PDB file of C-alpha atoms and ligand atoms in Angstrom:
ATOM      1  CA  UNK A 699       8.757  -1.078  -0.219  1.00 95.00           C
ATOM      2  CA  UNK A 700       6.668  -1.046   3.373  1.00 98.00           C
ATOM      3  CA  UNK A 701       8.767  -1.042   6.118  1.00 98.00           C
ATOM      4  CA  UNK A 702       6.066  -1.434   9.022  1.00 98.00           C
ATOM      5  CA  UNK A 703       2.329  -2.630   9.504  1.00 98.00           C
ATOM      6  CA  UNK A 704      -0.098  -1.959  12.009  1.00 98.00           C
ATOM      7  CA  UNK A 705      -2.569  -4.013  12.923  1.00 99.00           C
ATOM      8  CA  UNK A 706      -5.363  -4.666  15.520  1.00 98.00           C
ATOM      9  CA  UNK A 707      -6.861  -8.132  17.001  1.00 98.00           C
ATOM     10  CA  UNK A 708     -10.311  -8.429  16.628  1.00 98.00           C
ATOM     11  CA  UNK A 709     -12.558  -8.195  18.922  1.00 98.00           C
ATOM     12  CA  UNK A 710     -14.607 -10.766  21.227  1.00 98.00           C
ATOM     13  CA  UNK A 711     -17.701  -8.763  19.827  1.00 98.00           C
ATOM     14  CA  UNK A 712     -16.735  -9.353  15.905  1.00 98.00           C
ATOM     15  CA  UNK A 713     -20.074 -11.130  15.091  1.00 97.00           C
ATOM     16  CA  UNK A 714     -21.711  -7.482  15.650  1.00 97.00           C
ATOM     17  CA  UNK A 715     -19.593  -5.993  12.657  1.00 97.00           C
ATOM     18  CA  UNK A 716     -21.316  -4.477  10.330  1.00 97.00           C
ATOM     19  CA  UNK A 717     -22.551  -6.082   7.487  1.00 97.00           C
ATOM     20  CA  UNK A 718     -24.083  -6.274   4.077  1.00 95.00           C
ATOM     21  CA  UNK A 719     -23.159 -10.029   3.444  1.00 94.00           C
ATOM     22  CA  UNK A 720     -25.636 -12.994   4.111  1.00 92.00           C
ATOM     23  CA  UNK A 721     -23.180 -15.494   5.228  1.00 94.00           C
ATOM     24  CA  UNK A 722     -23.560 -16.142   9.078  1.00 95.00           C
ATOM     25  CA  UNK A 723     -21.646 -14.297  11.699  1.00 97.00           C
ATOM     26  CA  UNK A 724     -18.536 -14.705  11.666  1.00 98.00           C
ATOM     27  CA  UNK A 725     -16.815 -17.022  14.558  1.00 97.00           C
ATOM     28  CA  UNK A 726     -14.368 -15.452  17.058  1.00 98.00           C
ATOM     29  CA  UNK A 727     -11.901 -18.251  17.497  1.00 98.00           C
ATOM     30  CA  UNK A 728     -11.677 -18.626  14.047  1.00 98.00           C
ATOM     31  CA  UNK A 729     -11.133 -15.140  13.547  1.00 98.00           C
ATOM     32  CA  UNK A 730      -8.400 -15.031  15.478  1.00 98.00           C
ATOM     33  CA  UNK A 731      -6.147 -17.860  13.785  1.00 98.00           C
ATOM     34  CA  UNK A 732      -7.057 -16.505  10.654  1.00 98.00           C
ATOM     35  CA  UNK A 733      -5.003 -13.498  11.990  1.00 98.00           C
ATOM     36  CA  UNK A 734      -2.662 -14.760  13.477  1.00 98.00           C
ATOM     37  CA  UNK A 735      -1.687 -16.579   9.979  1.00 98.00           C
ATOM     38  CA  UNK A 736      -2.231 -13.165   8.426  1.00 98.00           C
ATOM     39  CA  UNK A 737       0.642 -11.513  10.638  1.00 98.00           C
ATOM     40  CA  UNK A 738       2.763 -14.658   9.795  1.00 98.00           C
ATOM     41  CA  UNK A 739       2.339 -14.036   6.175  1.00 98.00           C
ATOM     42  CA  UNK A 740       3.429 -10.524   6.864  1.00 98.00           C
ATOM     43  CA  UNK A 741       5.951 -10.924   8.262  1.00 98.00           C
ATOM     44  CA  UNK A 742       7.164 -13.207   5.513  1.00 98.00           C
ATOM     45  CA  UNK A 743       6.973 -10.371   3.056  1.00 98.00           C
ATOM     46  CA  UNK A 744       9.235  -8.997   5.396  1.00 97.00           C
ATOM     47  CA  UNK A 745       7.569  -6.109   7.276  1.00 98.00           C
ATOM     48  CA  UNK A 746       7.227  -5.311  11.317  1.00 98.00           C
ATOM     49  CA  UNK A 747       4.353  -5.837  12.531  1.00 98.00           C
ATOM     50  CA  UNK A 748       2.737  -3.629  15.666  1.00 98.00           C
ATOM     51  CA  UNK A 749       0.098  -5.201  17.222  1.00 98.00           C
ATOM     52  CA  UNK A 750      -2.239  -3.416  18.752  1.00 98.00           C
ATOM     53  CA  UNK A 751      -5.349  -4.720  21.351  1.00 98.00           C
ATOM     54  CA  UNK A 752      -8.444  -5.682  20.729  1.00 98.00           C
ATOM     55  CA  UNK A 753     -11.181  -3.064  21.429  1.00 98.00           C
ATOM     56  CA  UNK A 754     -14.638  -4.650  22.512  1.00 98.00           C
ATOM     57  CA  UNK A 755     -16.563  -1.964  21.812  1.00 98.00           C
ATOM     58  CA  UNK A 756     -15.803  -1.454  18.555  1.00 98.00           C
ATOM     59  CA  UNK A 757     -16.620  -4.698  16.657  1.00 98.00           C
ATOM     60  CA  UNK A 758     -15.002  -3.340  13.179  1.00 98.00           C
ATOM     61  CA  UNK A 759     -11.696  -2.269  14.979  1.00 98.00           C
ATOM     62  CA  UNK A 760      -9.619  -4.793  13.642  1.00 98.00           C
ATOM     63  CA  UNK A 761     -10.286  -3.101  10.563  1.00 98.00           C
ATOM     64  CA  UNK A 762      -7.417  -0.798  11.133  1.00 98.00           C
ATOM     65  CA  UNK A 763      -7.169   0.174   6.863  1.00 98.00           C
ATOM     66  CA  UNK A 764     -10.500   2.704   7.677  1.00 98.00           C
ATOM     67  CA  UNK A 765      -8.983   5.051  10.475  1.00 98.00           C
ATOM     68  CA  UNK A 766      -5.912   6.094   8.581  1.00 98.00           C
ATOM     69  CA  UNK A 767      -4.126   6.906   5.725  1.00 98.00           C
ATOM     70  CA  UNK A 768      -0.370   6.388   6.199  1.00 98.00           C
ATOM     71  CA  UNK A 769       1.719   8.021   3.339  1.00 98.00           C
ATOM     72  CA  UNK A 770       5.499   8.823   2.861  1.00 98.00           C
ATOM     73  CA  UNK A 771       5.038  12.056   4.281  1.00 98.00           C
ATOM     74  CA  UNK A 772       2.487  11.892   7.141  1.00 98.00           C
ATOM     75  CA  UNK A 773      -0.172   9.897   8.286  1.00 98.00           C
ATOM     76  CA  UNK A 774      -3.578  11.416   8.014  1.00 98.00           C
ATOM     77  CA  UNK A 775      -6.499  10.051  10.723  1.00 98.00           C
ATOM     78  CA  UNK A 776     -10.083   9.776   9.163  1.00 98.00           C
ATOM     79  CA  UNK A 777     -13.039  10.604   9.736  1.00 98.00           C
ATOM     80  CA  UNK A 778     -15.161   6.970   9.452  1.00 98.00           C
ATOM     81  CA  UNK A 779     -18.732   7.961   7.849  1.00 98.00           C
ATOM     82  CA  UNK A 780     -20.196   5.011   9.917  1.00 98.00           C
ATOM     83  CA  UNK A 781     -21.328   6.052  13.044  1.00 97.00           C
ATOM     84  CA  UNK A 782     -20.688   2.771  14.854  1.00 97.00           C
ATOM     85  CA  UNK A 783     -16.936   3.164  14.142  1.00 98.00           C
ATOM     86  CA  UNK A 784     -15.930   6.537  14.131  1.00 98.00           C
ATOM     87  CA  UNK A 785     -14.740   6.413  17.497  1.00 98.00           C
ATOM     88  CA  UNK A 786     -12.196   3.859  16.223  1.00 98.00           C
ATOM     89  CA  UNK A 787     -10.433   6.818  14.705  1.00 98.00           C
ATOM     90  CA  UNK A 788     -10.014   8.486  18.287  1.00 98.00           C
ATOM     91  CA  UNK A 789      -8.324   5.607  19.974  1.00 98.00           C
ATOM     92  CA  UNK A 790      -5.263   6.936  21.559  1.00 98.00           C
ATOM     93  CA  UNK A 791      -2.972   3.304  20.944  1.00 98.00           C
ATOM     94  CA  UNK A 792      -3.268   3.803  17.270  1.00 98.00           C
ATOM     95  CA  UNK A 793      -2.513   7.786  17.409  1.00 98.00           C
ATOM     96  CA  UNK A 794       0.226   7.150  19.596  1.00 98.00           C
ATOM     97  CA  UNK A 795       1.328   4.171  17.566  1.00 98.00           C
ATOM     98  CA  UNK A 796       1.499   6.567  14.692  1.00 98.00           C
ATOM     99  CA  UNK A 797       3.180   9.182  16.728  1.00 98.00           C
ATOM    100  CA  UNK A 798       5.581   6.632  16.951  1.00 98.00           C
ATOM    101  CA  UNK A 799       6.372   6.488  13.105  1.00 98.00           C
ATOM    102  CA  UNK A 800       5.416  10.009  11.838  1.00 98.00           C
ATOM    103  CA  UNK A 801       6.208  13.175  13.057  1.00 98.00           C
ATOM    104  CA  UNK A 802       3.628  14.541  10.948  1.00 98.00           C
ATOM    105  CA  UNK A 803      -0.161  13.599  11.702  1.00 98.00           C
ATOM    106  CA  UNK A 804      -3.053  15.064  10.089  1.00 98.00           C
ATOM    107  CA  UNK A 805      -6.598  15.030  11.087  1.00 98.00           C
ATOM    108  CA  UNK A 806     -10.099  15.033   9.076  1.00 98.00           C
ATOM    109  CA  UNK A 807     -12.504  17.275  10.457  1.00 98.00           C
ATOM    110  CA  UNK A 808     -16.436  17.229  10.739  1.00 98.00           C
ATOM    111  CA  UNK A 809     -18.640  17.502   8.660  1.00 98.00           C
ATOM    112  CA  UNK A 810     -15.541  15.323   6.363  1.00 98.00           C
ATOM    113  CA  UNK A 811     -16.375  11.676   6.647  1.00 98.00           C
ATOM    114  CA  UNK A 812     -13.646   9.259   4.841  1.00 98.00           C
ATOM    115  CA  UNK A 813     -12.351   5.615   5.272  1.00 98.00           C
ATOM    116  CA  UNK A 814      -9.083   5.130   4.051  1.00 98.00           C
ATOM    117  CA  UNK A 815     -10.277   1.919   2.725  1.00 98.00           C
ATOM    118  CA  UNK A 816     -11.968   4.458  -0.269  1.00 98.00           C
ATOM    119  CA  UNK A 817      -8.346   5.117  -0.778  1.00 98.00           C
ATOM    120  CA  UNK A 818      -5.975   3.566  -3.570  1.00 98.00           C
ATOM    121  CA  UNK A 819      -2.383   4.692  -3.280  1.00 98.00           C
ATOM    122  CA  UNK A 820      -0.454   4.177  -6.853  1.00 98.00           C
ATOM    123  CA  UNK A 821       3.151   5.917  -5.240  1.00 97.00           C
ATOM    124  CA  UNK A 822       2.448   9.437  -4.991  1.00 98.00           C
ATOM    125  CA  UNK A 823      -1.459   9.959  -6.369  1.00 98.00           C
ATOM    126  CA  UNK A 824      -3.940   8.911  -4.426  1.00 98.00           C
ATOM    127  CA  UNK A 825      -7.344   7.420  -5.774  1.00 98.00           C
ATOM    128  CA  UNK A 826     -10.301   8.448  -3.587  1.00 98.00           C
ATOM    129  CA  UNK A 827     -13.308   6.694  -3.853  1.00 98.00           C
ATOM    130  CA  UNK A 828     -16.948   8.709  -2.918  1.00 98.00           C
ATOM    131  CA  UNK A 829     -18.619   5.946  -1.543  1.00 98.00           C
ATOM    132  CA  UNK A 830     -21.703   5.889   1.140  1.00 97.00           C
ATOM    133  CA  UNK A 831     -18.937   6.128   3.746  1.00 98.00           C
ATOM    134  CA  UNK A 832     -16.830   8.801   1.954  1.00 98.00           C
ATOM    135  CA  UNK A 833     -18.663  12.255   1.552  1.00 98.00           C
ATOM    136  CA  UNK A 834     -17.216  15.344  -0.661  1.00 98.00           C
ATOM    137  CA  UNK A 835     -16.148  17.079   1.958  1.00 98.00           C
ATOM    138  CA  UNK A 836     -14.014  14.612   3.398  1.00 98.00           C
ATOM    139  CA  UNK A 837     -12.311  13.848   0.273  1.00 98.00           C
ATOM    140  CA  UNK A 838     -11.934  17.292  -0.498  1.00 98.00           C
ATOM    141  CA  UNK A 839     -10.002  17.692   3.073  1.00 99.00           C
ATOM    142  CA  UNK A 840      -8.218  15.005   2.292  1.00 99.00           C
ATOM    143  CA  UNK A 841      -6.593  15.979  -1.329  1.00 99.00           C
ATOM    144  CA  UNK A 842      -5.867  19.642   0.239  1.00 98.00           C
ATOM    145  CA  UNK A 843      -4.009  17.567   3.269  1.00 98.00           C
ATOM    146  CA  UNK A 844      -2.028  15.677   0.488  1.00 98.00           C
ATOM    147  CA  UNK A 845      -0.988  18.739  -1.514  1.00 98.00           C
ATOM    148  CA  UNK A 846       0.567  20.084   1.142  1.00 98.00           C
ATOM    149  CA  UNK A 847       2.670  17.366   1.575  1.00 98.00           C
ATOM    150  CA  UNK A 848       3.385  17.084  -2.653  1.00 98.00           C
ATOM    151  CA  UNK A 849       1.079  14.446  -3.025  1.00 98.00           C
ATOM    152  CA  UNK A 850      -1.980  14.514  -5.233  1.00 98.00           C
ATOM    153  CA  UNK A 851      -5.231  13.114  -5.136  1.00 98.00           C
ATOM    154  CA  UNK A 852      -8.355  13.002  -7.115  1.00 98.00           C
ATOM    155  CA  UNK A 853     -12.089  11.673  -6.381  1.00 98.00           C
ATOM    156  CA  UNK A 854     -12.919   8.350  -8.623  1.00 98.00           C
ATOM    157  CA  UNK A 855     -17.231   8.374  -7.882  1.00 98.00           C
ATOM    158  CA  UNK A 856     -18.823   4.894  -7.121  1.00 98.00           C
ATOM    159  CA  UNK A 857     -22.050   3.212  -6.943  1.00 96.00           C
ATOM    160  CA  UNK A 858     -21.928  -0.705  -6.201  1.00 94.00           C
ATOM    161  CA  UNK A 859     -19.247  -1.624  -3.584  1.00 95.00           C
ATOM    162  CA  UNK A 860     -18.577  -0.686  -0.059  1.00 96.00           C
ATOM    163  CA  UNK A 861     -14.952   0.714  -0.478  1.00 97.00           C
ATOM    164  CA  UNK A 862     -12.880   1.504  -3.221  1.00 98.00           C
ATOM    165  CA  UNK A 863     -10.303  -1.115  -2.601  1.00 97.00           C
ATOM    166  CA  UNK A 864     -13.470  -3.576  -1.927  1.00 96.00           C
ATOM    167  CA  UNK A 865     -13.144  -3.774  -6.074  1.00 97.00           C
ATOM    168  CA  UNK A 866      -9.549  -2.956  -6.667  1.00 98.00           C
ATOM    169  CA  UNK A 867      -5.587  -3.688  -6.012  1.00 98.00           C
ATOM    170  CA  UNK A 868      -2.812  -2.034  -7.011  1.00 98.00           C
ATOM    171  CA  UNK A 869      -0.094  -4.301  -7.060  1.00 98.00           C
ATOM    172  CA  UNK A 870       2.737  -1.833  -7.545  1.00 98.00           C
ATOM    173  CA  UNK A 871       4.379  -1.984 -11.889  1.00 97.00           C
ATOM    174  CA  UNK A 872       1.353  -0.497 -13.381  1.00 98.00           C
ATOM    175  CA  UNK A 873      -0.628  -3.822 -12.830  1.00 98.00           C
ATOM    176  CA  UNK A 874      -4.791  -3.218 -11.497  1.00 98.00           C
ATOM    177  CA  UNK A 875      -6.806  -5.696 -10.112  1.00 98.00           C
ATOM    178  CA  UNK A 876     -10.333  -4.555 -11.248  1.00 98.00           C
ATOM    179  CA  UNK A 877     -13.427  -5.596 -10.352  1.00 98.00           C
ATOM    180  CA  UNK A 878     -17.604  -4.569 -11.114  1.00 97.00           C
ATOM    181  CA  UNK A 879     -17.694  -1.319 -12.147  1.00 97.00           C
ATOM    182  CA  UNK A 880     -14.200  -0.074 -12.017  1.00 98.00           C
ATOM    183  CA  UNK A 881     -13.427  -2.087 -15.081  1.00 97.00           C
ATOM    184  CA  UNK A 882     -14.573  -0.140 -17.391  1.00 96.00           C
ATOM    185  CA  UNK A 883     -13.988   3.345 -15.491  1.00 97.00           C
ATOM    186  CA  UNK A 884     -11.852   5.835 -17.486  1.00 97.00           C
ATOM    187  CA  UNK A 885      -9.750   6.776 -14.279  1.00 97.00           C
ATOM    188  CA  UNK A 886      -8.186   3.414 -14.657  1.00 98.00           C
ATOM    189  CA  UNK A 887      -7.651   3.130 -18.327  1.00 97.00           C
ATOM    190  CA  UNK A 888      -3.397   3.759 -18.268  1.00 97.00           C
ATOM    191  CA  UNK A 889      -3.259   0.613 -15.988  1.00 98.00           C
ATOM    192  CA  UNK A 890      -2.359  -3.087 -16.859  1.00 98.00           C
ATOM    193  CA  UNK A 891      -6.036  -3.626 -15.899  1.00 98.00           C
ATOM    194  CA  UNK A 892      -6.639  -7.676 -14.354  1.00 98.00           C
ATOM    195  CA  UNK A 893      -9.971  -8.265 -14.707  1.00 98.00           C
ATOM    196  CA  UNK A 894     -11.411 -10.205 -11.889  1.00 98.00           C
ATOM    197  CA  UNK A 895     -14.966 -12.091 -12.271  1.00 96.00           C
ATOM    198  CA  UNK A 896     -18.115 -11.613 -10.973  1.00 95.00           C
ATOM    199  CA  UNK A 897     -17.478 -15.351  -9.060  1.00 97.00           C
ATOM    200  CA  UNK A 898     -14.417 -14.227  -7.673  1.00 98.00           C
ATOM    201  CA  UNK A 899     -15.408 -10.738  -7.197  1.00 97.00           C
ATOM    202  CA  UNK A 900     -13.863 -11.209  -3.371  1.00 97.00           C
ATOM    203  CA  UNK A 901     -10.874 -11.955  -4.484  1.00 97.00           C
ATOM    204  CA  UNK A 902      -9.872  -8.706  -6.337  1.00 97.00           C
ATOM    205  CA  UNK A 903      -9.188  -7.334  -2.379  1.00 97.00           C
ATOM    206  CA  UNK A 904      -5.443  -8.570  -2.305  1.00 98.00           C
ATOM    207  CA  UNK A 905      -2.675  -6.562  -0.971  1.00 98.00           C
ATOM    208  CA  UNK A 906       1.195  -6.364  -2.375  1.00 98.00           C
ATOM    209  CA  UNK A 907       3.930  -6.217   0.395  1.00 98.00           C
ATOM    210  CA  UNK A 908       7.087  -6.017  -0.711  1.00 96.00           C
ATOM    211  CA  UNK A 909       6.810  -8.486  -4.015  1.00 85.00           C
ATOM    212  CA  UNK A 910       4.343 -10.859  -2.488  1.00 98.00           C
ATOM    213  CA  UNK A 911       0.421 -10.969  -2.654  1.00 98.00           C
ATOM    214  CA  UNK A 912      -1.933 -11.800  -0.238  1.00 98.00           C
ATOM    215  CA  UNK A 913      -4.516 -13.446  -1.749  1.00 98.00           C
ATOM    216  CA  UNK A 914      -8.087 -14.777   0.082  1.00 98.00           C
ATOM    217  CA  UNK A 915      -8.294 -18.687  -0.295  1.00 98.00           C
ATOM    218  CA  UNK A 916     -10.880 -19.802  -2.529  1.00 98.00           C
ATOM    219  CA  UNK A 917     -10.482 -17.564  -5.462  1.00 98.00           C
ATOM    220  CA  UNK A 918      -8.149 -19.853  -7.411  1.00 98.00           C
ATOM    221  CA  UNK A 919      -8.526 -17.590 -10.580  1.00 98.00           C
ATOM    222  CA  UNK A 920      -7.414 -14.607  -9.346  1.00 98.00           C
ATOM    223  CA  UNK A 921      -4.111 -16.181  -7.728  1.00 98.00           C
ATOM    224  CA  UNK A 922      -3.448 -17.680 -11.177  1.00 98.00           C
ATOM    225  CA  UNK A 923      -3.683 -14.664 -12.887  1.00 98.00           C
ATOM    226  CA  UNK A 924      -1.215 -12.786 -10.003  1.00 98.00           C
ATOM    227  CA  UNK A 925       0.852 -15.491 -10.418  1.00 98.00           C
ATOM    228  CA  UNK A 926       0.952 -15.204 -14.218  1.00 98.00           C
ATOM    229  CA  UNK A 927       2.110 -11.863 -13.856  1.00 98.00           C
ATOM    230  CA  UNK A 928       5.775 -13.026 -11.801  1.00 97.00           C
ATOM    231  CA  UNK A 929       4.171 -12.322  -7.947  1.00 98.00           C
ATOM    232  CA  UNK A 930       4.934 -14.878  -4.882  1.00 98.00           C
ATOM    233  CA  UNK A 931       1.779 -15.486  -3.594  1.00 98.00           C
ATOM    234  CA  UNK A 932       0.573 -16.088   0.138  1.00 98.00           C
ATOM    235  CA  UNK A 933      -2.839 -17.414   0.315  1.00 98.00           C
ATOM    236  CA  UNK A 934      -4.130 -16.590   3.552  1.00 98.00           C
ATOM    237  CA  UNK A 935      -7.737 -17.216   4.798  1.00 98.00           C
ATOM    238  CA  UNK A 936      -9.867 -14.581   5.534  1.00 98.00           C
ATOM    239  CA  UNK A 937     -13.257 -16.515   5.510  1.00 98.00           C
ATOM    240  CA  UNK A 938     -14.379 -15.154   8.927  1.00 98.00           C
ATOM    241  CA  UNK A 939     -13.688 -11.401   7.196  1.00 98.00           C
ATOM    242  CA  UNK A 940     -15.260 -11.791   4.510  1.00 98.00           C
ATOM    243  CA  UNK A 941     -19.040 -12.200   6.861  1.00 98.00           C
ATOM    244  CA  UNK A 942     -18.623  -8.833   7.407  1.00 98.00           C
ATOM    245  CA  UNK A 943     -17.668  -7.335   4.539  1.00 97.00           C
ATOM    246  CA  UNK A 944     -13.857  -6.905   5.252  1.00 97.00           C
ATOM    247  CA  UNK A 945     -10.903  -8.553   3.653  1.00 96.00           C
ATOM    248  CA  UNK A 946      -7.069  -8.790   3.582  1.00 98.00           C
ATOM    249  CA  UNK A 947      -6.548  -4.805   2.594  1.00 98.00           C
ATOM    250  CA  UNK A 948      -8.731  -3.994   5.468  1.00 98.00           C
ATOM    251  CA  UNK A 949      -6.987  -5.604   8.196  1.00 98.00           C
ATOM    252  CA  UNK A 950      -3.898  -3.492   7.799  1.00 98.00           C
ATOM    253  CA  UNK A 951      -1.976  -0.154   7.832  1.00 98.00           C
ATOM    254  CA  UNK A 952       0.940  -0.634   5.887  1.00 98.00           C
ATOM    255  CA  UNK A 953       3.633   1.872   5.402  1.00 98.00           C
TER     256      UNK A 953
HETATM  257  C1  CIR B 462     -17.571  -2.132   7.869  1.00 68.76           C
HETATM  258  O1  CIR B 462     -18.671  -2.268   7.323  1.00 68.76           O
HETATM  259  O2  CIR B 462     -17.098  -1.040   8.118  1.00 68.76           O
HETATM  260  C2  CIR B 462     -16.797  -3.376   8.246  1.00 68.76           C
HETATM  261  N1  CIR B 462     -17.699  -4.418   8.615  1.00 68.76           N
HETATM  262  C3  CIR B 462     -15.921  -3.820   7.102  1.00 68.76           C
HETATM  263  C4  CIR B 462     -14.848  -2.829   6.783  1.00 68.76           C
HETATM  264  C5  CIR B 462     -13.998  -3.246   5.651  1.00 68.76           C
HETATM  265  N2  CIR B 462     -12.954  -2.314   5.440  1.00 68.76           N
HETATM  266  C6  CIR B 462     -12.401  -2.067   4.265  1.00 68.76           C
HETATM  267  O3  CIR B 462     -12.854  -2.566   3.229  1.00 68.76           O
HETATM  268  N3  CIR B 462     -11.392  -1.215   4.231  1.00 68.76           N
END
């Protein structure tokens, strides 16, 4: 179960996030409803929400998944391997926000670069992916980090998507949402893998809090299939996300 989530309002400056999509910038007004609804749907599932400020000079900030990894032993800060955000990592209201949950925080050093958004937990193993953001090094800092606590981790290597979690969700009783190229990877064999379509390939970035699942809106398949498999779904909007690559994992630390 997560107790907490921590989460940042995006910026005035979101329609300079980084992207890779060719869907229009996204709007800020719009932006900011759609999280707004996304804390309400949080809170639903029953979690606290801290709410941290927006950050104009870091467009991607409210993409709060990247700059940590929050386990059930200590929170580790990244290292982001894009160079526009990996100042977001430094900000002292999300260190001190995590100060304020773990006694134990853990930092990646240089040359390590890592988004935590490369990172699948499945309860104690962690799933790193080694993405264009992700480098060996940081992974490798990371999985010594998590063995000290009694974790595990292990490198799962990638070629199409941005993040690891851009293509899958673990939604807690063995089930996988899998999408492109991690359907057929061998790391993911032992799971009940749910395939999700090229059309929908969005969608497969849901998150599960406490028995729920976020879903995006507009990937009606996907819900069905969550559905199908006994979930309470909360369909929350995320259209002004998705412009720039992010989506409902991103958003959020959860913990
Ligand atoms: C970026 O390119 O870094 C942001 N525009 C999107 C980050 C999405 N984060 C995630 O998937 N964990």
């Amino acid at each position: 179960m997560f107790k907490n989530v921590i989460v940042r309002v995006p910026s005035k400056t979101i329609s300079e996030g980084l992207t890779s999509a060719h869907e229009g910038k996204p709007v800020y007004e719009k932006a900011l409803v759609q999280h707004e609804n996304y804390v309400s749907a949080l809170t639903k599932a029953g979690v606290n929400v801290t709410v941290l400020e927006p950050k104009d000079e870091f467009p991607d900030s409210c993409f709060v998944e990247d700059v940590a990894l929050c386990t059930s032993k200590c929170a580790i800060i990244t290292r982001p391997g894009a160079e526009t955000r990996r100042k977001e990592a430094e900000l002292d209201d999300m260190i001190e926000a995590l100060k304020s949950f773990y006694d134990n925080i853990e930092y990646i050093k240089a040359p390590g670069t890592i988004e935590a958004g490369d990172i699948m937990m499945v309860g104690d193993h962690f799933y790193i992916g080694h993405s264009a953001r992700t480098n060996e090094e940081g992974a490798r800092q990371m999985i010594e980090i998590l063995e000290k606590y009694g974790l595990s981790g292990q490198v799962v290597e990638m070629k199409e998507m941005l993040h690891l979690k851009t293509g899958l969700a673990y939604l807690e009783n063995n089930n996988l949402l899998v999408a492109g190229e991690f359907k057929t990877a061998p790391e993911f064999e032992k799971f009940n893998k749910v395939p999700v379509e090229m059309d929908e390939a969005y969608g497969a970035n849901c998150i599960w809090v406490n028995d729920y699942v976020l879903v995006p809106a507009g990937y009606p398949n996907v819900q069905k299939k969550i559905e199908d498999l006994g979930y309470k779904v909360l369909v929350v909007d995320t259209s002004e996300y998705r412009k720039i690559d992010g989506g409902l994992s991103c958003l959020s630390l959860r913990f």
